[in-house]
Short mmCIF file of the C-alpha atoms (twelve columns), coordinates in Angstrom:
data_MODEL
# 
_entry.id   MODEL 
# 
loop_
_atom_site.group_PDB 
_atom_site.id 
_atom_site.type_symbol 
_atom_site.label_atom_id 
_atom_site.label_alt_id 
_atom_site.label_comp_id 
_atom_site.label_asym_id 
_atom_site.label_seq_id 
_atom_site.Cartn_x 
_atom_site.Cartn_y 
_atom_site.Cartn_z 
_atom_site.pdbx_PDB_model_num 
ATOM 1   C CA . MET A 1   -23.496 -15.946 -4.977  1 
ATOM 2   C CA . ARG A 2   -24.122 -12.192 -4.736  1 
ATOM 3   C CA . SER A 3   -22.678 -10.113 -7.526  1 
ATOM 4   C CA . PHE A 4   -21.059 -6.757  -6.969  1 
ATOM 5   C CA . ARG A 5   -23.460 -3.816  -7.240  1 
ATOM 6   C CA . TRP A 6   -22.946 -0.060  -7.313  1 
ATOM 7   C CA . PRO A 7   -24.299 2.215   -5.940  1 
ATOM 8   C CA . PRO A 8   -24.632 0.475   -2.568  1 
ATOM 9   C CA . PRO A 9   -27.925 0.007   -0.741  1 
ATOM 10  C CA . PRO A 10  -29.067 3.162   1.104   1 
ATOM 11  C CA . ASP A 11  -28.439 1.664   4.551   1 
ATOM 12  C CA . GLY A 12  -24.856 0.757   3.661   1 
ATOM 13  C CA . GLY A 13  -25.322 -2.961  4.104   1 
ATOM 14  C CA . PRO A 14  -26.102 -5.818  1.757   1 
ATOM 15  C CA . ARG A 15  -29.699 -6.532  0.874   1 
ATOM 16  C CA . SER A 16  -30.816 -10.030 1.687   1 
ATOM 17  C CA . TRP A 17  -32.723 -11.821 -1.047  1 
ATOM 18  C CA . GLY A 18  -35.396 -14.212 0.106   1 
ATOM 19  C CA . PRO A 19  -36.388 -14.951 3.710   1 
ATOM 20  C CA . GLY A 20  -34.078 -13.915 6.493   1 
ATOM 21  C CA . PRO A 21  -33.445 -11.205 9.084   1 
ATOM 22  C CA . GLY A 22  -35.104 -7.963  8.064   1 
ATOM 23  C CA . ALA A 23  -33.158 -5.477  10.203  1 
ATOM 24  C CA . PRO A 24  -30.740 -3.239  8.327   1 
ATOM 25  C CA . ARG A 25  -27.072 -4.053  8.699   1 
ATOM 26  C CA . THR A 26  -24.994 -0.930  8.647   1 
ATOM 27  C CA . GLY A 27  -21.232 -0.543  8.538   1 
ATOM 28  C CA . ARG A 28  -19.263 1.815   10.715  1 
ATOM 29  C CA . PRO A 29  -18.348 4.764   8.475   1 
ATOM 30  C CA . PRO A 30  -14.651 5.418   7.920   1 
ATOM 31  C CA . LEU A 31  -13.052 8.131   10.029  1 
ATOM 32  C CA . PRO A 32  -12.738 11.526  8.361   1 
ATOM 33  C CA . ASP A 33  -9.450  12.104  6.628   1 
ATOM 34  C CA . PRO A 34  -6.877  13.907  8.789   1 
ATOM 35  C CA . GLU A 35  -5.322  17.111  7.500   1 
ATOM 36  C CA . THR A 36  -2.173  16.469  5.474   1 
ATOM 37  C CA . GLU A 37  0.557   18.808  4.275   1 
ATOM 38  C CA . LEU A 38  2.546   19.284  1.092   1 
ATOM 39  C CA . VAL A 39  6.287   19.246  1.707   1 
ATOM 40  C CA . ALA A 40  9.037   20.369  -0.643  1 
ATOM 41  C CA . THR A 41  11.805  17.848  -1.350  1 
ATOM 42  C CA . PRO A 42  15.420  18.361  -2.457  1 
ATOM 43  C CA . HIS A 43  14.617  16.834  -5.870  1 
ATOM 44  C CA . GLY A 44  11.884  19.381  -6.553  1 
ATOM 45  C CA . VAL A 45  8.776   17.186  -6.178  1 
ATOM 46  C CA . ARG A 46  6.241   18.239  -3.562  1 
ATOM 47  C CA . LEU A 47  4.835   15.258  -1.679  1 
ATOM 48  C CA . GLU A 48  1.744   14.892  0.483   1 
ATOM 49  C CA . ARG A 49  2.612   13.860  4.037   1 
ATOM 50  C CA . LEU A 50  0.847   12.968  7.279   1 
ATOM 51  C CA . VAL A 51  2.649   12.658  10.624  1 
ATOM 52  C CA . THR A 52  0.955   10.979  13.599  1 
ATOM 53  C CA . GLY A 53  2.177   9.985   17.041  1 
ATOM 54  C CA . VAL A 54  4.930   11.572  19.108  1 
ATOM 55  C CA . GLY A 55  8.508   10.894  20.076  1 
ATOM 56  C CA . ASP A 56  11.050  8.425   18.786  1 
ATOM 57  C CA . PRO A 57  11.594  6.198   16.917  1 
ATOM 58  C CA . VAL A 58  10.250  7.550   13.636  1 
ATOM 59  C CA . THR A 59  8.869   5.092   11.078  1 
ATOM 60  C CA . VAL A 60  8.121   5.954   7.448   1 
ATOM 61  C CA . PHE A 61  5.348   4.040   5.638   1 
ATOM 62  C CA . ALA A 62  5.439   3.620   1.839   1 
ATOM 63  C CA . HIS A 63  2.183   2.632   0.140   1 
ATOM 64  C CA . GLY A 64  1.315   0.384   -2.785  1 
ATOM 65  C CA . LEU A 65  0.519   1.264   -6.387  1 
ATOM 66  C CA . ALA A 66  -2.693  3.319   -6.738  1 
ATOM 67  C CA . ASN A 67  -3.090  3.370   -2.949  1 
ATOM 68  C CA . GLY A 68  -1.981  5.979   -0.458  1 
ATOM 69  C CA . ILE A 69  -2.005  7.324   3.080   1 
ATOM 70  C CA . ALA A 70  -5.489  6.080   3.985   1 
ATOM 71  C CA . THR A 71  -4.793  2.460   3.057   1 
ATOM 72  C CA . THR A 72  -1.360  2.482   4.737   1 
ATOM 73  C CA . ARG A 73  -2.323  3.965   8.092   1 
ATOM 74  C CA . PRO A 74  -3.761  0.713   9.541   1 
ATOM 75  C CA . PHE A 75  -0.305  -0.888  9.366   1 
ATOM 76  C CA . GLY A 76  1.028   1.625   11.869  1 
ATOM 77  C CA . SER A 77  -1.794  1.518   14.402  1 
ATOM 78  C CA . GLY A 78  0.289   -0.259  17.056  1 
ATOM 79  C CA . VAL A 79  3.695   1.191   16.186  1 
ATOM 80  C CA . THR A 80  5.223   3.458   18.841  1 
ATOM 81  C CA . GLY A 81  6.806   6.840   18.201  1 
ATOM 82  C CA . ARG A 82  6.070   9.069   15.239  1 
ATOM 83  C CA . ARG A 83  4.547   7.518   12.125  1 
ATOM 84  C CA . VAL A 84  5.120   9.235   8.801   1 
ATOM 85  C CA . PHE A 85  2.788   8.461   5.890   1 
ATOM 86  C CA . PHE A 86  3.086   9.993   2.448   1 
ATOM 87  C CA . GLN A 87  1.916   9.752   -1.144  1 
ATOM 88  C CA . PHE A 88  4.356   8.864   -3.915  1 
ATOM 89  C CA . ARG A 89  4.412   11.113  -6.971  1 
ATOM 90  C CA . GLY A 90  1.283   10.771  -9.071  1 
ATOM 91  C CA . HIS A 91  -0.840  9.828   -6.045  1 
ATOM 92  C CA . GLY A 92  -3.145  12.021  -3.989  1 
ATOM 93  C CA . ARG A 93  -2.045  15.667  -3.811  1 
ATOM 94  C CA . SER A 94  1.604   14.894  -4.529  1 
ATOM 95  C CA . ASP A 95  3.142   16.365  -7.660  1 
ATOM 96  C CA . ALA A 96  3.116   14.443  -10.930 1 
ATOM 97  C CA . PRO A 97  6.236   15.611  -12.802 1 
ATOM 98  C CA . ASP A 98  6.789   14.721  -16.431 1 
ATOM 99  C CA . GLY A 99  7.643   11.051  -16.924 1 
ATOM 100 C CA . PRO A 100 8.587   8.417   -17.550 1 
ATOM 101 C CA . TRP A 101 9.115   7.407   -13.907 1 
ATOM 102 C CA . SER A 102 11.233  4.622   -12.491 1 
ATOM 103 C CA . TYR A 103 11.781  2.937   -9.132  1 
ATOM 104 C CA . LEU A 104 14.759  5.252   -8.736  1 
ATOM 105 C CA . ASP A 105 12.324  8.181   -8.745  1 
ATOM 106 C CA . LEU A 106 10.155  6.462   -6.163  1 
ATOM 107 C CA . ALA A 107 13.209  5.736   -4.026  1 
ATOM 108 C CA . ARG A 108 14.055  9.447   -4.128  1 
ATOM 109 C CA . ASP A 109 10.545  10.268  -2.929  1 
ATOM 110 C CA . LEU A 110 10.870  7.790   -0.078  1 
ATOM 111 C CA . ARG A 111 14.364  8.942   0.873   1 
ATOM 112 C CA . ALA A 112 13.309  12.588  0.920   1 
ATOM 113 C CA . ILE A 113 10.372  11.949  3.242   1 
ATOM 114 C CA . ALA A 114 12.494  9.711   5.485   1 
ATOM 115 C CA . ASP A 115 15.308  12.264  5.705   1 
ATOM 116 C CA . LEU A 116 13.015  15.235  6.282   1 
ATOM 117 C CA . SER A 117 11.212  13.316  9.034   1 
ATOM 118 C CA . GLY A 118 14.270  11.755  10.655  1 
ATOM 119 C CA . ALA A 119 12.924  8.235   10.121  1 
ATOM 120 C CA . THR A 120 15.062  5.338   11.325  1 
ATOM 121 C CA . ARG A 121 12.618  2.562   10.445  1 
ATOM 122 C CA . ALA A 122 10.739  1.824   7.248   1 
ATOM 123 C CA . PHE A 123 7.692   -0.093  6.078   1 
ATOM 124 C CA . GLY A 124 6.986   -0.751  2.413   1 
ATOM 125 C CA . ALA A 125 3.870   -2.337  0.910   1 
ATOM 126 C CA . SER A 126 3.933   -3.758  -2.629  1 
ATOM 127 C CA . LEU A 127 5.171   -0.847  -4.781  1 
ATOM 128 C CA . GLY A 128 6.495   0.774   -1.609  1 
ATOM 129 C CA . ALA A 129 8.482   -2.384  -0.847  1 
ATOM 130 C CA . GLY A 130 10.086  -2.117  -4.290  1 
ATOM 131 C CA . ALA A 131 10.962  1.542   -3.731  1 
ATOM 132 C CA . LEU A 132 12.439  0.626   -0.354  1 
ATOM 133 C CA . CYS A 133 14.593  -2.067  -1.972  1 
ATOM 134 C CA . ARG A 134 15.820  0.459   -4.531  1 
ATOM 135 C CA . LEU A 135 16.759  2.898   -1.777  1 
ATOM 136 C CA . LEU A 136 18.577  0.187   0.184   1 
ATOM 137 C CA . ALA A 137 20.570  -0.803  -2.884  1 
ATOM 138 C CA . GLU A 138 22.216  2.625   -2.705  1 
ATOM 139 C CA . SER A 139 22.159  3.091   1.089   1 
ATOM 140 C CA . PRO A 140 22.119  -0.350  2.746   1 
ATOM 141 C CA . GLU A 141 22.580  1.074   6.260   1 
ATOM 142 C CA . ARG A 142 19.902  3.794   6.027   1 
ATOM 143 C CA . PHE A 143 17.360  2.150   8.386   1 
ATOM 144 C CA . GLU A 144 17.537  0.223   11.646  1 
ATOM 145 C CA . ARG A 145 14.473  -1.968  11.055  1 
ATOM 146 C CA . LEU A 146 12.554  -2.893  7.910   1 
ATOM 147 C CA . VAL A 147 9.169   -4.385  7.056   1 
ATOM 148 C CA . PHE A 148 8.257   -5.544  3.551   1 
ATOM 149 C CA . PHE A 149 4.552   -6.313  3.117   1 
ATOM 150 C CA . LEU A 150 3.586   -8.280  0.010   1 
ATOM 151 C CA . PRO A 151 6.603   -7.360  -2.138  1 
ATOM 152 C CA . ALA A 152 5.517   -7.484  -5.777  1 
ATOM 153 C CA . ALA A 153 8.799   -7.337  -7.695  1 
ATOM 154 C CA . LEU A 154 12.510  -7.488  -7.033  1 
ATOM 155 C CA . ASP A 155 14.785  -8.014  -10.040 1 
ATOM 156 C CA . ARG A 156 12.018  -8.931  -12.493 1 
ATOM 157 C CA . PRO A 157 8.967   -6.875  -13.564 1 
ATOM 158 C CA . ARG A 158 5.525   -7.580  -12.173 1 
ATOM 159 C CA . GLY A 159 3.993   -8.836  -15.393 1 
ATOM 160 C CA . PRO A 160 0.807   -8.476  -17.432 1 
ATOM 161 C CA . VAL A 161 -1.792  -9.047  -14.680 1 
ATOM 162 C CA . ALA A 162 -0.622  -6.029  -12.693 1 
ATOM 163 C CA . ARG A 163 -0.464  -3.836  -15.791 1 
ATOM 164 C CA . ALA A 164 -3.954  -4.920  -16.879 1 
ATOM 165 C CA . ARG A 165 -5.468  -4.054  -13.503 1 
ATOM 166 C CA . LEU A 166 -3.704  -0.708  -13.349 1 
ATOM 167 C CA . THR A 167 -4.754  0.133   -16.906 1 
ATOM 168 C CA . GLU A 168 -8.376  -0.631  -16.029 1 
ATOM 169 C CA . LEU A 169 -8.218  1.481   -12.881 1 
ATOM 170 C CA . LEU A 170 -6.562  4.440   -14.617 1 
ATOM 171 C CA . ALA A 171 -9.174  4.374   -17.378 1 
ATOM 172 C CA . ALA A 172 -11.993 4.239   -14.840 1 
ATOM 173 C CA . VAL A 173 -10.587 7.139   -12.818 1 
ATOM 174 C CA . GLU A 174 -10.055 9.183   -15.979 1 
ATOM 175 C CA . SER A 175 -13.685 8.608   -16.985 1 
ATOM 176 C CA . GLY A 176 -14.955 9.936   -13.665 1 
ATOM 177 C CA . ASP A 177 -17.531 7.123   -13.573 1 
ATOM 178 C CA . ALA A 178 -17.934 6.082   -9.934  1 
ATOM 179 C CA . SER A 179 -19.433 2.731   -10.912 1 
ATOM 180 C CA . ALA A 180 -16.471 1.899   -13.166 1 
ATOM 181 C CA . VAL A 181 -13.985 2.890   -10.457 1 
ATOM 182 C CA . ALA A 182 -15.877 0.831   -7.883  1 
ATOM 183 C CA . GLU A 183 -15.781 -2.215  -10.177 1 
ATOM 184 C CA . ALA A 184 -12.010 -1.842  -10.599 1 
ATOM 185 C CA . VAL A 185 -11.355 -1.289  -6.894  1 
ATOM 186 C CA . SER A 186 -13.601 -4.186  -5.848  1 
ATOM 187 C CA . THR A 187 -10.919 -6.633  -7.055  1 
ATOM 188 C CA . GLU A 188 -8.901  -5.562  -4.001  1 
ATOM 189 C CA . LEU A 189 -11.525 -7.129  -1.741  1 
ATOM 190 C CA . PRO A 190 -11.806 -10.846 -0.975  1 
ATOM 191 C CA . PRO A 191 -15.086 -12.216 -2.402  1 
ATOM 192 C CA . ALA A 192 -16.486 -12.816 1.082   1 
ATOM 193 C CA . VAL A 193 -16.076 -9.132  1.965   1 
ATOM 194 C CA . ARG A 194 -17.735 -7.665  -1.136  1 
ATOM 195 C CA . ASN A 195 -21.315 -6.496  -0.570  1 
ATOM 196 C CA . THR A 196 -20.756 -6.316  3.189   1 
ATOM 197 C CA . PRO A 197 -20.834 -3.151  5.315   1 
ATOM 198 C CA . ALA A 198 -17.044 -3.255  5.751   1 
ATOM 199 C CA . GLY A 199 -16.550 -3.707  2.033   1 
ATOM 200 C CA . TRP A 200 -18.837 -0.803  1.168   1 
ATOM 201 C CA . ALA A 201 -17.070 1.458   3.676   1 
ATOM 202 C CA . TYR A 202 -13.714 0.610   2.118   1 
ATOM 203 C CA . LEU A 203 -15.011 1.224   -1.403  1 
ATOM 204 C CA . ARG A 204 -16.511 4.571   -0.448  1 
ATOM 205 C CA . GLN A 205 -13.222 5.724   1.044   1 
ATOM 206 C CA . ARG A 206 -11.202 4.597   -1.976  1 
ATOM 207 C CA . LEU A 207 -13.656 6.211   -4.392  1 
ATOM 208 C CA . ASP A 208 -13.617 9.487   -2.469  1 
ATOM 209 C CA . HIS A 209 -9.844  9.674   -2.816  1 
ATOM 210 C CA . LEU A 210 -9.529  8.444   -6.386  1 
ATOM 211 C CA . LEU A 211 -12.306 10.593  -7.812  1 
ATOM 212 C CA . ARG A 212 -11.131 13.634  -5.875  1 
ATOM 213 C CA . ASP A 213 -7.376  13.414  -6.530  1 
ATOM 214 C CA . GLY A 214 -7.108  11.056  -9.504  1 
ATOM 215 C CA . LEU A 215 -4.068  9.000   -10.534 1 
ATOM 216 C CA . ALA A 216 -1.292  10.166  -12.827 1 
ATOM 217 C CA . ALA A 217 -0.885  8.440   -16.174 1 
ATOM 218 C CA . GLY A 218 2.864   8.320   -15.497 1 
ATOM 219 C CA . LEU A 219 2.255   5.287   -13.270 1 
ATOM 220 C CA . ILE A 220 1.309   3.050   -16.180 1 
ATOM 221 C CA . ASP A 221 4.838   1.848   -17.019 1 
ATOM 222 C CA . LEU A 222 5.864   0.901   -13.467 1 
ATOM 223 C CA . PRO A 223 4.476   -2.683  -13.566 1 
ATOM 224 C CA . GLU A 224 6.845   -3.427  -16.458 1 
ATOM 225 C CA . GLN A 225 9.905   -2.292  -14.511 1 
ATOM 226 C CA . ALA A 226 11.999  -4.095  -11.906 1 
ATOM 227 C CA . PRO A 227 13.120  -2.263  -8.758  1 
ATOM 228 C CA . LEU A 228 16.641  -3.715  -9.013  1 
ATOM 229 C CA . PRO A 229 18.894  -5.002  -11.797 1 
ATOM 230 C CA . ASP A 230 20.378  -7.517  -9.349  1 
ATOM 231 C CA . ALA A 231 18.768  -8.468  -6.040  1 
ATOM 232 C CA . GLY A 232 22.150  -9.587  -4.729  1 
ATOM 233 C CA . VAL A 233 23.028  -6.007  -3.773  1 
ATOM 234 C CA . LEU A 234 20.624  -6.323  -0.837  1 
ATOM 235 C CA . ALA A 235 23.025  -8.745  0.824   1 
ATOM 236 C CA . ARG A 236 24.750  -5.630  2.188   1 
ATOM 237 C CA . VAL A 237 21.681  -4.684  4.250   1 
ATOM 238 C CA . THR A 238 22.381  -5.544  7.893   1 
ATOM 239 C CA . ALA A 239 19.170  -4.282  9.543   1 
ATOM 240 C CA . PRO A 240 16.659  -6.820  10.879  1 
ATOM 241 C CA . ALA A 241 13.828  -7.252  8.390   1 
ATOM 242 C CA . LEU A 242 10.366  -8.791  8.401   1 
ATOM 243 C CA . VAL A 243 9.026   -9.998  5.045   1 
ATOM 244 C CA . ILE A 244 5.294   -10.812 4.846   1 
ATOM 245 C CA . ALA A 245 3.748   -12.882 2.052   1 
ATOM 246 C CA . ALA A 246 0.366   -14.469 1.297   1 
ATOM 247 C CA . GLU A 247 -0.323  -17.634 -0.654  1 
ATOM 248 C CA . GLY A 248 -2.587  -17.281 -3.671  1 
ATOM 249 C CA . ASP A 249 -2.006  -13.555 -4.266  1 
ATOM 250 C CA . ASP A 250 -1.624  -13.131 -8.030  1 
ATOM 251 C CA . LEU A 251 -0.214  -9.609  -7.773  1 
ATOM 252 C CA . HIS A 252 2.282   -10.424 -5.029  1 
ATOM 253 C CA . PRO A 253 3.825   -13.855 -5.683  1 
ATOM 254 C CA . VAL A 254 5.173   -15.677 -2.654  1 
ATOM 255 C CA . GLU A 255 8.326   -16.430 -4.652  1 
ATOM 256 C CA . VAL A 256 9.253   -12.729 -4.615  1 
ATOM 257 C CA . ALA A 257 8.982   -12.595 -0.828  1 
ATOM 258 C CA . GLU A 258 10.987  -15.794 -0.500  1 
ATOM 259 C CA . GLN A 259 13.747  -14.407 -2.723  1 
ATOM 260 C CA . LEU A 260 13.839  -11.159 -0.763  1 
ATOM 261 C CA . ALA A 261 13.966  -12.929 2.586   1 
ATOM 262 C CA . ALA A 262 16.734  -15.230 1.346   1 
ATOM 263 C CA . THR A 263 18.793  -12.268 0.117   1 
ATOM 264 C CA . LEU A 264 18.525  -10.061 3.201   1 
ATOM 265 C CA . PRO A 265 21.020  -11.389 5.805   1 
ATOM 266 C CA . ARG A 266 18.779  -10.775 8.850   1 
ATOM 267 C CA . ALA A 267 15.307  -11.337 7.439   1 
ATOM 268 C CA . THR A 268 12.376  -13.301 8.845   1 
ATOM 269 C CA . LEU A 269 9.708   -14.507 6.422   1 
ATOM 270 C CA . HIS A 270 6.101   -14.904 7.531   1 
ATOM 271 C CA . ARG A 271 3.736   -16.531 5.066   1 
ATOM 272 C CA . TYR A 272 -0.053  -16.406 5.414   1 
ATOM 273 C CA . ASP A 273 -1.945  -19.291 3.852   1 
ATOM 274 C CA . ARG A 274 -4.431  -17.190 1.834   1 
ATOM 275 C CA . PRO A 275 -4.696  -13.727 0.260   1 
ATOM 276 C CA . GLY A 276 -6.669  -10.782 1.588   1 
ATOM 277 C CA . VAL A 277 -4.864  -10.758 4.942   1 
ATOM 278 C CA . LEU A 278 -5.849  -7.158  5.652   1 
ATOM 279 C CA . TRP A 279 -9.371  -8.525  5.990   1 
ATOM 280 C CA . THR A 280 -8.869  -12.083 7.213   1 
ATOM 281 C CA . GLU A 281 -5.842  -11.627 9.501   1 
ATOM 282 C CA . ARG A 282 -6.057  -7.962  10.401  1 
ATOM 283 C CA . ALA A 283 -5.389  -8.249  14.139  1 
ATOM 284 C CA . ASP A 284 -2.549  -10.724 13.704  1 
ATOM 285 C CA . LEU A 285 -0.998  -8.613  10.947  1 
ATOM 286 C CA . ARG A 286 -1.076  -5.420  12.989  1 
ATOM 287 C CA . SER A 287 0.362   -7.176  16.012  1 
ATOM 288 C CA . ARG A 288 3.102   -8.843  13.992  1 
ATOM 289 C CA . ILE A 289 4.210   -5.554  12.430  1 
ATOM 290 C CA . SER A 290 4.096   -3.528  15.642  1 
ATOM 291 C CA . ASP A 291 5.850   -6.213  17.714  1 
ATOM 292 C CA . PHE A 292 8.670   -6.302  15.186  1 
ATOM 293 C CA . LEU A 293 9.076   -2.537  14.780  1 
ATOM 294 C CA . ASN A 294 8.720   -1.863  18.504  1 
ATOM 295 C CA . GLY A 295 11.249  -4.535  19.413  1 
# 
């Protein structure tokens, strides 16, 4: 089995050891980053935002912990209307105010971007799903349609595995060592994708962002917090919701998605049978999300 190596081969593809095809295998480079903007919010935290598409409806996309606009954009590729992507505090070019931070703070970030953009639909991935739940606990009728992708926590904290991975990533980013950051980020990739052109392209993009913008230390306590004191408050949410889970994902237990889907009155749960669905089920995932939000 090939081990992870950094830096990548010069041609961008994996080197074959032993006999086999000799032609270089190159990956398609990621598209250049679009120009984003910094927007002021009512709670005094400037947030990085990207708006794509035209017309209505407007959908806001909330990213996962230590991720951002670039990793969230693929979810909206088939969604009609305007698509609003942003970076939570402590991510990208968004402000990093003095901590400690809570899911209430993240919910304020999400609400501000949604209100400023006129969003009527919302998508939340992992940490973003938790922030969306926290917002809905206060404003259950805020959105008309909801998607929760790999929710990580609801009324219980995420646990030691998530904190350990975040601690490792923060330390690597702080060191400025590209190899250390690449090692930490490579855990996001299914083993079959590592040392492939697609895997290298993803790593390069993530490293460009993390080494350029960094991650705020204020994020470190979030894995030990729960978005909600009581998940039962979400029973007041009447909007149709799609909850997406994946078996075998240590950071996003299926049980959390099941609890969320059981609590939301009009939720549909879709469960994939293995982790890494952004790589193994990409087309189906995009279609499922866009069909639901465009419905």
